[in-house]
Amino acid sequence: MDLCDYRQMQTLLTAEGFHFSKAKGQNFLTARWVPERIAEEAGLDARTGVIEIGPGVGCLTEQLALRARKVAAFEVDELLRPVLARTLAPYDNIEVVFGDVMRADLAAEAAARLPGLRPVLCANLPYSITSPVLTKIFEARCFDTATVMIQREVAQRMCAKPGQSDYGAFTLLTQWYAEPELLFTVGPECFMPRPKVTSAVVRMTMRREPPVMAEEKALFRVIRAAFNQRRKTLVNALDGVCGKENARAAVSSCGFPETVRGEALSLADFAALTNVLSQY
Ligand code: SAM
């Protein structure tokens, strides 16, 4: 069976009573080169175990299974159970787990389902849960790499540099946990049904240690305040966190101009600022 052949898949999906759900972010890949390239870029080998989120009809799952020792794929839609039972029948190294990945303990699942293997994550993520699921992947702190297809705008935000218009709190959250790299973009014509947006594949090399020294909660309180009111100067944006006088003193003690805005600061700059503020 060709899992990227839309006619074959449509016939199977209809026969099994499946219907597409927008709420579940169901845009299935129909261009074979895409799952092949994602799996190729995920750096898999015989010692790797993959957690996949949302196998759909299994076109990416199959490519992962051809390259890794084992794939554990989490799918929320029970209507895909009979479909996946048929499409993935030829593979004995795939375990499909039916349930909502947002309720799963990813570190525990990886340890239990991929014992002794190097855990990586790979997925064409449902648009509906992109940010919360990425945060969950970061916080699991169990993956070596995470290679995901997401909306291009989100990918650009994750990989942005200080001063760029898409640089923000989510950029810094991503870069606190990982080194992200935007690999390639994928047009709407590669999916069924076609999404309205362009997608992009990002590979994140997860960090074992944070890249800078700072207390995480305090650091992100400062970062969120800075970007919640991104048109204000940093001193004004931080008023609610530490008071304007402390904000002005900390900004000056870090050597930033008094009129600096959050969007100009790197993660290291925010860490320095947080560390100074923690002394007041
Ligand atoms: N991997 C397939 C592909 O590339 O063609 C399907 C990707 S589709 C964008 C997203 C998949 O995630 C769908 O199969 C959808 O049912 C599933 N999904 C959505 N929300 C989910 C959740 N909370 N937990 C697990 N799977 C979910």
PDB file of C-alpha atoms and ligand atoms in Angstrom:
ATOM      1  CA  MET A   1       0.000   0.000   0.000  1.00  0.00           C
ATOM      2  CA  ASP A   2       1.261   3.509  -0.815  1.00  0.00           C
ATOM      3  CA  LEU A   3       0.461   5.567   2.283  1.00  0.00           C
ATOM      4  CA  CYS A   4       1.007   8.846   0.428  1.00  0.00           C
ATOM      5  CA  ASP A   5      -1.344   7.943  -2.435  1.00  0.00           C
ATOM      6  CA  TYR A   6      -4.403  10.007  -1.664  1.00  0.00           C
ATOM      7  CA  ARG A   7      -6.796   7.904  -3.788  1.00  0.00           C
ATOM      8  CA  GLN A   8      -5.787   4.668  -2.077  1.00  0.00           C
ATOM      9  CA  MET A   9      -5.955   6.296   1.346  1.00  0.00           C
ATOM     10  CA  GLN A  10      -9.308   7.985   0.652  1.00  0.00           C
ATOM     11  CA  THR A  11     -10.795   4.613  -0.345  1.00  0.00           C
ATOM     12  CA  LEU A  12      -9.482   3.005   2.839  1.00  0.00           C
ATOM     13  CA  LEU A  13     -10.539   5.911   5.066  1.00  0.00           C
ATOM     14  CA  THR A  14     -14.064   5.916   3.620  1.00  0.00           C
ATOM     15  CA  ALA A  15     -14.359   2.133   3.948  1.00  0.00           C
ATOM     16  CA  GLU A  16     -13.406   2.408   7.642  1.00  0.00           C
ATOM     17  CA  GLY A  17     -15.887   5.240   8.316  1.00  0.00           C
ATOM     18  CA  PHE A  18     -13.247   7.920   8.929  1.00  0.00           C
ATOM     19  CA  HIS A  19     -13.969  11.605   8.458  1.00  0.00           C
ATOM     20  CA  PHE A  20     -11.494  14.474   8.764  1.00  0.00           C
ATOM     21  CA  SER A  21     -11.556  16.617  11.898  1.00  0.00           C
ATOM     22  CA  LYS A  22     -10.333  20.202  11.733  1.00  0.00           C
ATOM     23  CA  ALA A  23     -10.269  20.392  15.538  1.00  0.00           C
ATOM     24  CA  LYS A  24      -7.756  17.525  15.590  1.00  0.00           C
ATOM     25  CA  GLY A  25      -5.545  19.301  13.038  1.00  0.00           C
ATOM     26  CA  GLN A  26      -5.884  16.505  10.500  1.00  0.00           C
ATOM     27  CA  ASN A  27      -3.945  17.473   7.374  1.00  0.00           C
ATOM     28  CA  PHE A  28      -2.371  14.295   6.050  1.00  0.00           C
ATOM     29  CA  LEU A  29       0.752  14.296   3.903  1.00  0.00           C
ATOM     30  CA  THR A  30       0.310  13.139   0.309  1.00  0.00           C
ATOM     31  CA  ALA A  31       3.750  14.046  -1.117  1.00  0.00           C
ATOM     32  CA  ARG A  32       6.081  11.111  -0.514  1.00  0.00           C
ATOM     33  CA  TRP A  33       9.273  13.202  -0.423  1.00  0.00           C
ATOM     34  CA  VAL A  34       8.097  15.017   2.720  1.00  0.00           C
ATOM     35  CA  PRO A  35       7.864  12.112   5.222  1.00  0.00           C
ATOM     36  CA  GLU A  36      10.993  10.617   3.625  1.00  0.00           C
ATOM     37  CA  ARG A  37      12.956  13.822   4.144  1.00  0.00           C
ATOM     38  CA  ILE A  38      11.636  14.415   7.679  1.00  0.00           C
ATOM     39  CA  ALA A  39      12.666  10.878   8.683  1.00  0.00           C
ATOM     40  CA  GLU A  40      16.030  11.322   6.950  1.00  0.00           C
ATOM     41  CA  GLU A  41      16.708  14.587   8.824  1.00  0.00           C
ATOM     42  CA  ALA A  42      15.697  13.103  12.202  1.00  0.00           C
ATOM     43  CA  GLY A  43      19.065  11.318  12.505  1.00  0.00           C
ATOM     44  CA  LEU A  44      17.735   7.808  13.179  1.00  0.00           C
ATOM     45  CA  ASP A  45      19.614   4.532  13.487  1.00  0.00           C
ATOM     46  CA  ALA A  46      19.238   1.058  14.964  1.00  0.00           C
ATOM     47  CA  ARG A  47      19.797   2.394  18.510  1.00  0.00           C
ATOM     48  CA  THR A  48      17.110   5.071  18.252  1.00  0.00           C
ATOM     49  CA  GLY A  49      13.559   4.912  19.601  1.00  0.00           C
ATOM     50  CA  VAL A  50      11.021   7.410  18.272  1.00  0.00           C
ATOM     51  CA  ILE A  51       7.984   8.938  19.928  1.00  0.00           C
ATOM     52  CA  GLU A  52       5.671  10.149  17.171  1.00  0.00           C
ATOM     53  CA  ILE A  53       2.642  12.371  17.783  1.00  0.00           C
ATOM     54  CA  GLY A  54      -0.341  11.891  15.462  1.00  0.00           C
ATOM     55  CA  PRO A  55       0.448   9.139  12.931  1.00  0.00           C
ATOM     56  CA  GLY A  56      -2.696   9.824  10.831  1.00  0.00           C
ATOM     57  CA  VAL A  57      -2.655   7.020   8.229  1.00  0.00           C
ATOM     58  CA  GLY A  58       0.977   6.267   9.116  1.00  0.00           C
ATOM     59  CA  CYS A  59       2.964   7.706   6.195  1.00  0.00           C
ATOM     60  CA  LEU A  60       5.614   9.301   8.447  1.00  0.00           C
ATOM     61  CA  THR A  61       5.421   6.427  10.960  1.00  0.00           C
ATOM     62  CA  GLU A  62       6.409   4.008   8.196  1.00  0.00           C
ATOM     63  CA  GLN A  63       9.455   6.087   7.206  1.00  0.00           C
ATOM     64  CA  LEU A  64      10.517   6.322  10.857  1.00  0.00           C
ATOM     65  CA  ALA A  65      10.112   2.559  11.357  1.00  0.00           C
ATOM     66  CA  LEU A  66      12.329   1.891   8.329  1.00  0.00           C
ATOM     67  CA  ARG A  67      15.183   3.826   9.973  1.00  0.00           C
ATOM     68  CA  ALA A  68      14.815   3.430  13.769  1.00  0.00           C
ATOM     69  CA  ARG A  69      14.662   0.417  16.100  1.00  0.00           C
ATOM     70  CA  LYS A  70      11.191   1.220  17.362  1.00  0.00           C
ATOM     71  CA  VAL A  71       8.408   3.793  16.961  1.00  0.00           C
ATOM     72  CA  ALA A  72       5.735   4.502  19.588  1.00  0.00           C
ATOM     73  CA  ALA A  73       3.045   6.654  17.963  1.00  0.00           C
ATOM     74  CA  PHE A  74       0.345   8.502  19.953  1.00  0.00           C
ATOM     75  CA  GLU A  75      -2.941   9.004  18.113  1.00  0.00           C
ATOM     76  CA  VAL A  76      -6.011  10.623  19.668  1.00  0.00           C
ATOM     77  CA  ASP A  77      -8.531   9.643  16.973  1.00  0.00           C
ATOM     78  CA  GLU A  78     -10.084   6.229  17.590  1.00  0.00           C
ATOM     79  CA  LEU A  79     -11.517   6.283  14.035  1.00  0.00           C
ATOM     80  CA  LEU A  80      -7.948   5.713  12.807  1.00  0.00           C
ATOM     81  CA  ARG A  81      -7.580   2.467  14.781  1.00  0.00           C
ATOM     82  CA  PRO A  82      -8.805   0.125  11.981  1.00  0.00           C
ATOM     83  CA  VAL A  83      -6.983   2.214   9.356  1.00  0.00           C
ATOM     84  CA  LEU A  84      -3.613   2.046  11.143  1.00  0.00           C
ATOM     85  CA  ALA A  85      -4.118  -1.666  11.868  1.00  0.00           C
ATOM     86  CA  ARG A  86      -4.069  -2.175   8.092  1.00  0.00           C
ATOM     87  CA  THR A  87      -1.552   0.414   6.916  1.00  0.00           C
ATOM     88  CA  LEU A  88       1.116  -0.440   9.511  1.00  0.00           C
ATOM     89  CA  ALA A  89       0.533  -4.218   9.543  1.00  0.00           C
ATOM     90  CA  PRO A  90       3.815  -4.936   7.685  1.00  0.00           C
ATOM     91  CA  TYR A  91       5.921  -3.410  10.498  1.00  0.00           C
ATOM     92  CA  ASP A  92       6.704  -5.214  13.748  1.00  0.00           C
ATOM     93  CA  ASN A  93       8.567  -2.274  15.327  1.00  0.00           C
ATOM     94  CA  ILE A  94       5.627   0.116  15.615  1.00  0.00           C
ATOM     95  CA  GLU A  95       3.406   0.475  18.668  1.00  0.00           C
ATOM     96  CA  VAL A  96       0.357   2.708  18.225  1.00  0.00           C
ATOM     97  CA  VAL A  97      -0.933   4.133  21.499  1.00  0.00           C
ATOM     98  CA  PHE A  98      -4.467   5.551  21.344  1.00  0.00           C
ATOM     99  CA  GLY A  99      -4.957   8.573  23.570  1.00  0.00           C
ATOM    100  CA  ASP A 100      -4.427  12.302  23.919  1.00  0.00           C
ATOM    101  CA  VAL A 101      -0.704  13.085  23.957  1.00  0.00           C
ATOM    102  CA  MET A 102      -1.420  16.173  26.067  1.00  0.00           C
ATOM    103  CA  ARG A 103      -2.382  13.846  28.924  1.00  0.00           C
ATOM    104  CA  ALA A 104       0.687  11.631  28.543  1.00  0.00           C
ATOM    105  CA  ASP A 105       3.828  11.790  30.683  1.00  0.00           C
ATOM    106  CA  LEU A 106       6.271  11.806  27.767  1.00  0.00           C
ATOM    107  CA  ALA A 107       9.389  11.028  29.803  1.00  0.00           C
ATOM    108  CA  ALA A 108       7.681   8.036  31.444  1.00  0.00           C
ATOM    109  CA  GLU A 109       6.261   6.845  28.100  1.00  0.00           C
ATOM    110  CA  ALA A 110       9.661   7.092  26.411  1.00  0.00           C
ATOM    111  CA  ALA A 111      11.338   5.165  29.245  1.00  0.00           C
ATOM    112  CA  ALA A 112       8.666   2.452  29.263  1.00  0.00           C
ATOM    113  CA  ARG A 113       8.111   2.021  25.520  1.00  0.00           C
ATOM    114  CA  LEU A 114      11.646   2.635  24.217  1.00  0.00           C
ATOM    115  CA  PRO A 115      13.842   0.955  26.873  1.00  0.00           C
ATOM    116  CA  GLY A 116      17.575   1.136  26.232  1.00  0.00           C
ATOM    117  CA  LEU A 117      17.125   3.261  23.113  1.00  0.00           C
ATOM    118  CA  ARG A 118      18.134   6.855  22.416  1.00  0.00           C
ATOM    119  CA  PRO A 119      14.786   8.673  22.575  1.00  0.00           C
ATOM    120  CA  VAL A 120      13.910  11.200  19.879  1.00  0.00           C
ATOM    121  CA  LEU A 121      10.652  12.846  18.944  1.00  0.00           C
ATOM    122  CA  CYS A 122       9.385  13.219  15.412  1.00  0.00           C
ATOM    123  CA  ALA A 123       6.012  14.487  14.224  1.00  0.00           C
ATOM    124  CA  ASN A 124       3.914  16.346  11.743  1.00  0.00           C
ATOM    125  CA  LEU A 125       2.183  18.186  14.585  1.00  0.00           C
ATOM    126  CA  PRO A 126      -1.515  19.061  14.600  1.00  0.00           C
ATOM    127  CA  TYR A 127      -1.769  22.869  14.232  1.00  0.00           C
ATOM    128  CA  SER A 128      -4.454  22.930  16.908  1.00  0.00           C
ATOM    129  CA  ILE A 129      -1.998  22.140  19.737  1.00  0.00           C
ATOM    130  CA  THR A 130       1.375  23.331  18.400  1.00  0.00           C
ATOM    131  CA  SER A 131       2.483  25.629  21.242  1.00  0.00           C
ATOM    132  CA  PRO A 132       1.259  23.534  24.207  1.00  0.00           C
ATOM    133  CA  VAL A 133       2.647  20.328  22.722  1.00  0.00           C
ATOM    134  CA  LEU A 134       6.031  21.933  21.997  1.00  0.00           C
ATOM    135  CA  THR A 135       6.173  23.214  25.578  1.00  0.00           C
ATOM    136  CA  LYS A 136       5.356  19.700  26.774  1.00  0.00           C
ATOM    137  CA  ILE A 137       8.134  18.246  24.602  1.00  0.00           C
ATOM    138  CA  PHE A 138      10.620  20.760  26.041  1.00  0.00           C
ATOM    139  CA  GLU A 139       9.576  20.165  29.637  1.00  0.00           C
ATOM    140  CA  ALA A 140       9.782  16.377  29.262  1.00  0.00           C
ATOM    141  CA  ARG A 141      13.585  16.869  29.070  1.00  0.00           C
ATOM    142  CA  CYS A 142      13.993  13.305  27.834  1.00  0.00           C
ATOM    143  CA  PHE A 143      14.608  13.648  24.082  1.00  0.00           C
ATOM    144  CA  ASP A 144      17.916  13.898  22.296  1.00  0.00           C
ATOM    145  CA  THR A 145      16.342  15.675  19.338  1.00  0.00           C
ATOM    146  CA  ALA A 146      12.853  16.709  18.263  1.00  0.00           C
ATOM    147  CA  THR A 147      12.139  17.075  14.545  1.00  0.00           C
ATOM    148  CA  VAL A 148       8.716  18.569  13.920  1.00  0.00           C
ATOM    149  CA  MET A 149       6.645  19.995  11.101  1.00  0.00           C
ATOM    150  CA  ILE A 150       4.697  23.078  12.178  1.00  0.00           C
ATOM    151  CA  GLN A 151       3.309  26.286  10.720  1.00  0.00           C
ATOM    152  CA  ARG A 152       6.119  28.295   9.066  1.00  0.00           C
ATOM    153  CA  GLU A 153       5.392  31.389  11.196  1.00  0.00           C
ATOM    154  CA  VAL A 154       5.841  29.393  14.404  1.00  0.00           C
ATOM    155  CA  ALA A 155       9.071  27.867  13.050  1.00  0.00           C
ATOM    156  CA  GLN A 156      10.403  31.334  12.254  1.00  0.00           C
ATOM    157  CA  ARG A 157       9.472  32.525  15.743  1.00  0.00           C
ATOM    158  CA  MET A 158      11.361  29.627  17.317  1.00  0.00           C
ATOM    159  CA  CYS A 159      14.509  30.286  15.281  1.00  0.00           C
ATOM    160  CA  ALA A 160      14.445  34.122  15.370  1.00  0.00           C
ATOM    161  CA  LYS A 161      17.359  36.327  16.394  1.00  0.00           C
ATOM    162  CA  PRO A 162      17.209  39.445  18.638  1.00  0.00           C
ATOM    163  CA  GLY A 163      15.864  42.441  16.749  1.00  0.00           C
ATOM    164  CA  GLN A 164      13.808  40.426  14.254  1.00  0.00           C
ATOM    165  CA  SER A 165      10.063  41.066  14.208  1.00  0.00           C
ATOM    166  CA  ASP A 166       9.173  37.464  15.110  1.00  0.00           C
ATOM    167  CA  TYR A 167      11.614  37.355  18.066  1.00  0.00           C
ATOM    168  CA  GLY A 168       9.688  36.945  21.320  1.00  0.00           C
ATOM    169  CA  ALA A 169       9.013  34.967  24.498  1.00  0.00           C
ATOM    170  CA  PHE A 170       8.450  31.713  22.557  1.00  0.00           C
ATOM    171  CA  THR A 171      11.827  32.163  20.803  1.00  0.00           C
ATOM    172  CA  LEU A 172      13.539  32.396  24.172  1.00  0.00           C
ATOM    173  CA  LEU A 173      11.596  29.439  25.621  1.00  0.00           C
ATOM    174  CA  THR A 174      12.675  27.333  22.619  1.00  0.00           C
ATOM    175  CA  GLN A 175      16.289  28.438  22.853  1.00  0.00           C
ATOM    176  CA  TRP A 176      16.409  27.840  26.614  1.00  0.00           C
ATOM    177  CA  TYR A 177      15.597  24.166  26.000  1.00  0.00           C
ATOM    178  CA  ALA A 178      17.018  23.540  22.532  1.00  0.00           C
ATOM    179  CA  GLU A 179      19.104  24.626  19.574  1.00  0.00           C
ATOM    180  CA  PRO A 180      16.528  24.935  16.779  1.00  0.00           C
ATOM    181  CA  GLU A 181      17.263  24.810  13.055  1.00  0.00           C
ATOM    182  CA  LEU A 182      14.719  25.513  10.301  1.00  0.00           C
ATOM    183  CA  LEU A 183      15.404  22.800   7.707  1.00  0.00           C
ATOM    184  CA  PHE A 184      12.892  23.282   4.862  1.00  0.00           C
ATOM    185  CA  THR A 185       9.402  24.519   4.055  1.00  0.00           C
ATOM    186  CA  VAL A 186       6.450  22.511   2.736  1.00  0.00           C
ATOM    187  CA  GLY A 187       3.620  24.016   0.669  1.00  0.00           C
ATOM    188  CA  PRO A 188      -0.125  23.393   1.179  1.00  0.00           C
ATOM    189  CA  GLU A 189      -0.229  21.259  -2.006  1.00  0.00           C
ATOM    190  CA  CYS A 190       1.591  18.484  -0.122  1.00  0.00           C
ATOM    191  CA  PHE A 191      -1.401  17.805   2.199  1.00  0.00           C
ATOM    192  CA  MET A 192      -4.958  16.550   2.125  1.00  0.00           C
ATOM    193  CA  PRO A 193      -6.998  18.507   2.962  1.00  0.00           C
ATOM    194  CA  ARG A 194      -4.851  21.510   2.054  1.00  0.00           C
ATOM    195  CA  PRO A 195      -4.087  23.849   4.959  1.00  0.00           C
ATOM    196  CA  LYS A 196      -4.256  27.620   4.383  1.00  0.00           C
ATOM    197  CA  VAL A 197      -0.672  28.112   5.534  1.00  0.00           C
ATOM    198  CA  THR A 198       2.845  27.037   4.580  1.00  0.00           C
ATOM    199  CA  SER A 199       4.557  24.574   6.913  1.00  0.00           C
ATOM    200  CA  ALA A 200       8.185  24.180   7.936  1.00  0.00           C
ATOM    201  CA  VAL A 201      10.299  21.456   9.468  1.00  0.00           C
ATOM    202  CA  VAL A 202      12.418  22.358  12.490  1.00  0.00           C
ATOM    203  CA  ARG A 203      15.012  20.106  14.087  1.00  0.00           C
ATOM    204  CA  MET A 204      15.768  20.872  17.714  1.00  0.00           C
ATOM    205  CA  THR A 205      18.853  19.523  19.388  1.00  0.00           C
ATOM    206  CA  MET A 206      17.734  19.412  22.983  1.00  0.00           C
ATOM    207  CA  ARG A 207      20.112  20.880  25.539  1.00  0.00           C
ATOM    208  CA  ARG A 208      21.231  18.822  28.527  1.00  0.00           C
ATOM    209  CA  GLU A 209      21.912  21.987  30.498  1.00  0.00           C
ATOM    210  CA  PRO A 210      20.403  25.472  30.124  1.00  0.00           C
ATOM    211  CA  PRO A 211      22.659  27.667  27.940  1.00  0.00           C
ATOM    212  CA  VAL A 212      22.853  30.455  30.543  1.00  0.00           C
ATOM    213  CA  MET A 213      22.755  30.641  34.340  1.00  0.00           C
ATOM    214  CA  ALA A 214      19.518  31.994  35.796  1.00  0.00           C
ATOM    215  CA  GLU A 215      16.610  30.788  37.866  1.00  0.00           C
ATOM    216  CA  GLU A 216      14.105  29.606  35.244  1.00  0.00           C
ATOM    217  CA  LYS A 217      10.864  30.925  36.780  1.00  0.00           C
ATOM    218  CA  ALA A 218      12.316  34.366  37.518  1.00  0.00           C
ATOM    219  CA  LEU A 219      13.906  34.515  34.048  1.00  0.00           C
ATOM    220  CA  PHE A 220      10.639  33.794  32.231  1.00  0.00           C
ATOM    221  CA  ARG A 221       8.708  36.208  34.455  1.00  0.00           C
ATOM    222  CA  VAL A 222      11.047  38.935  33.199  1.00  0.00           C
ATOM    223  CA  ILE A 223      10.887  37.695  29.578  1.00  0.00           C
ATOM    224  CA  ARG A 224       7.086  37.486  29.537  1.00  0.00           C
ATOM    225  CA  ALA A 225       6.762  40.980  31.019  1.00  0.00           C
ATOM    226  CA  ALA A 226       9.205  42.359  28.426  1.00  0.00           C
ATOM    227  CA  PHE A 227       7.255  40.918  25.480  1.00  0.00           C
ATOM    228  CA  ASN A 228       3.713  41.354  26.838  1.00  0.00           C
ATOM    229  CA  GLN A 229       4.189  45.040  26.216  1.00  0.00           C
ATOM    230  CA  ARG A 230       6.788  44.882  23.495  1.00  0.00           C
ATOM    231  CA  ARG A 231       6.294  48.472  22.338  1.00  0.00           C
ATOM    232  CA  LYS A 232       7.241  49.807  25.761  1.00  0.00           C
ATOM    233  CA  THR A 233      10.824  50.274  26.852  1.00  0.00           C
ATOM    234  CA  LEU A 234      12.094  47.447  29.029  1.00  0.00           C
ATOM    235  CA  VAL A 235      12.163  49.738  32.084  1.00  0.00           C
ATOM    236  CA  ASN A 236       8.441  50.524  31.652  1.00  0.00           C
ATOM    237  CA  ALA A 237       7.525  46.932  30.788  1.00  0.00           C
ATOM    238  CA  LEU A 238       9.205  45.677  33.978  1.00  0.00           C
ATOM    239  CA  ASP A 239       7.420  48.149  36.248  1.00  0.00           C
ATOM    240  CA  GLY A 240       4.892  45.498  37.330  1.00  0.00           C
ATOM    241  CA  VAL A 241       7.601  42.907  38.037  1.00  0.00           C
ATOM    242  CA  CYS A 242      10.065  44.877  40.161  1.00  0.00           C
ATOM    243  CA  GLY A 243       9.110  48.554  40.123  1.00  0.00           C
ATOM    244  CA  LYS A 244      10.493  51.140  37.716  1.00  0.00           C
ATOM    245  CA  GLU A 245      13.389  52.237  39.932  1.00  0.00           C
ATOM    246  CA  ASN A 246      14.756  48.692  40.276  1.00  0.00           C
ATOM    247  CA  ALA A 247      14.197  48.086  36.557  1.00  0.00           C
ATOM    248  CA  ARG A 248      16.126  51.262  35.674  1.00  0.00           C
ATOM    249  CA  ALA A 249      18.989  50.342  38.022  1.00  0.00           C
ATOM    250  CA  ALA A 250      19.221  46.782  36.703  1.00  0.00           C
ATOM    251  CA  VAL A 251      19.129  47.860  33.048  1.00  0.00           C
ATOM    252  CA  SER A 252      21.889  50.371  33.724  1.00  0.00           C
ATOM    253  CA  SER A 253      23.976  47.920  35.770  1.00  0.00           C
ATOM    254  CA  CYS A 254      23.850  45.447  32.834  1.00  0.00           C
ATOM    255  CA  GLY A 255      25.146  48.206  30.544  1.00  0.00           C
ATOM    256  CA  PHE A 256      21.974  48.448  28.386  1.00  0.00           C
ATOM    257  CA  PRO A 257      20.722  51.863  27.241  1.00  0.00           C
ATOM    258  CA  GLU A 258      17.820  53.127  29.362  1.00  0.00           C
ATOM    259  CA  THR A 259      15.510  53.112  26.333  1.00  0.00           C
ATOM    260  CA  VAL A 260      16.285  49.504  25.362  1.00  0.00           C
ATOM    261  CA  ARG A 261      13.349  47.247  24.429  1.00  0.00           C
ATOM    262  CA  GLY A 262      13.083  43.558  25.219  1.00  0.00           C
ATOM    263  CA  GLU A 263      13.312  42.587  21.550  1.00  0.00           C
ATOM    264  CA  ALA A 264      16.967  43.736  21.460  1.00  0.00           C
ATOM    265  CA  LEU A 265      18.088  41.422  24.274  1.00  0.00           C
ATOM    266  CA  SER A 266      19.521  37.935  23.858  1.00  0.00           C
ATOM    267  CA  LEU A 267      18.801  35.063  26.246  1.00  0.00           C
ATOM    268  CA  ALA A 268      22.170  35.774  27.935  1.00  0.00           C
ATOM    269  CA  ASP A 269      21.160  39.448  28.358  1.00  0.00           C
ATOM    270  CA  PHE A 270      17.847  38.439  29.969  1.00  0.00           C
ATOM    271  CA  ALA A 271      19.709  36.052  32.282  1.00  0.00           C
ATOM    272  CA  ALA A 272      22.109  38.824  33.345  1.00  0.00           C
ATOM    273  CA  LEU A 273      19.168  41.164  34.002  1.00  0.00           C
ATOM    274  CA  THR A 274      17.294  38.509  36.004  1.00  0.00           C
ATOM    275  CA  ASN A 275      20.375  37.804  38.106  1.00  0.00           C
ATOM    276  CA  VAL A 276      20.839  41.498  38.921  1.00  0.00           C
ATOM    277  CA  LEU A 277      17.123  41.873  39.799  1.00  0.00           C
ATOM    278  CA  SER A 278      17.295  38.855  42.102  1.00  0.00           C
ATOM    279  CA  GLN A 279      19.793  40.764  44.263  1.00  0.00           C
ATOM    280  CA  TYR A 280      17.373  43.665  44.955  1.00  0.00           C
TER     281      TYR A 280
HETATM  282  N1  SAM B   1       1.457  12.070  10.611  1.00  0.00           N
HETATM  283  C1  SAM B   1       0.365  12.211   9.679  1.00  0.00           C
HETATM  284  C2  SAM B   1       0.842  12.834   8.398  1.00  0.00           C
HETATM  285  O1  SAM B   1       1.919  13.455   8.442  1.00  0.00           O
HETATM  286  O2  SAM B   1       0.159  12.718   7.382  1.00  0.00           O
HETATM  287  C3  SAM B   1      -0.802  13.017  10.280  1.00  0.00           C
HETATM  288  C4  SAM B   1      -0.440  14.392  10.778  1.00  0.00           C
HETATM  289  S1  SAM B   1      -1.852  15.395  11.157  1.00  0.00           S
HETATM  290  C5  SAM B   1      -1.163  17.008  10.883  1.00  0.00           C
HETATM  291  C6  SAM B   1      -1.952  15.377  12.936  1.00  0.00           C
HETATM  292  C7  SAM B   1      -2.347  14.070  13.583  1.00  0.00           C
HETATM  293  O3  SAM B   1      -2.331  14.261  15.008  1.00  0.00           O
HETATM  294  C8  SAM B   1      -3.737  13.543  13.249  1.00  0.00           C
HETATM  295  O4  SAM B   1      -3.662  12.173  12.988  1.00  0.00           O
HETATM  296  C9  SAM B   1      -4.552  13.819  14.515  1.00  0.00           C
HETATM  297  O5  SAM B   1      -5.631  12.932  14.696  1.00  0.00           O
HETATM  298  C10 SAM B   1      -3.482  13.657  15.586  1.00  0.00           C
HETATM  299  N2  SAM B   1      -3.754  14.364  16.842  1.00  0.00           N
HETATM  300  C11 SAM B   1      -4.390  15.554  17.022  1.00  0.00           C
HETATM  301  N3  SAM B   1      -4.430  15.891  18.320  1.00  0.00           N
HETATM  302  C12 SAM B   1      -3.798  14.909  18.989  1.00  0.00           C
HETATM  303  C13 SAM B   1      -3.520  14.665  20.369  1.00  0.00           C
HETATM  304  N4  SAM B   1      -3.924  15.533  21.302  1.00  0.00           N
HETATM  305  N5  SAM B   1      -2.859  13.527  20.721  1.00  0.00           N
HETATM  306  C14 SAM B   1      -2.458  12.646  19.768  1.00  0.00           C
HETATM  307  N6  SAM B   1      -2.697  12.818  18.447  1.00  0.00           N
HETATM  308  C15 SAM B   1      -3.349  13.938  18.052  1.00  0.00           C
END
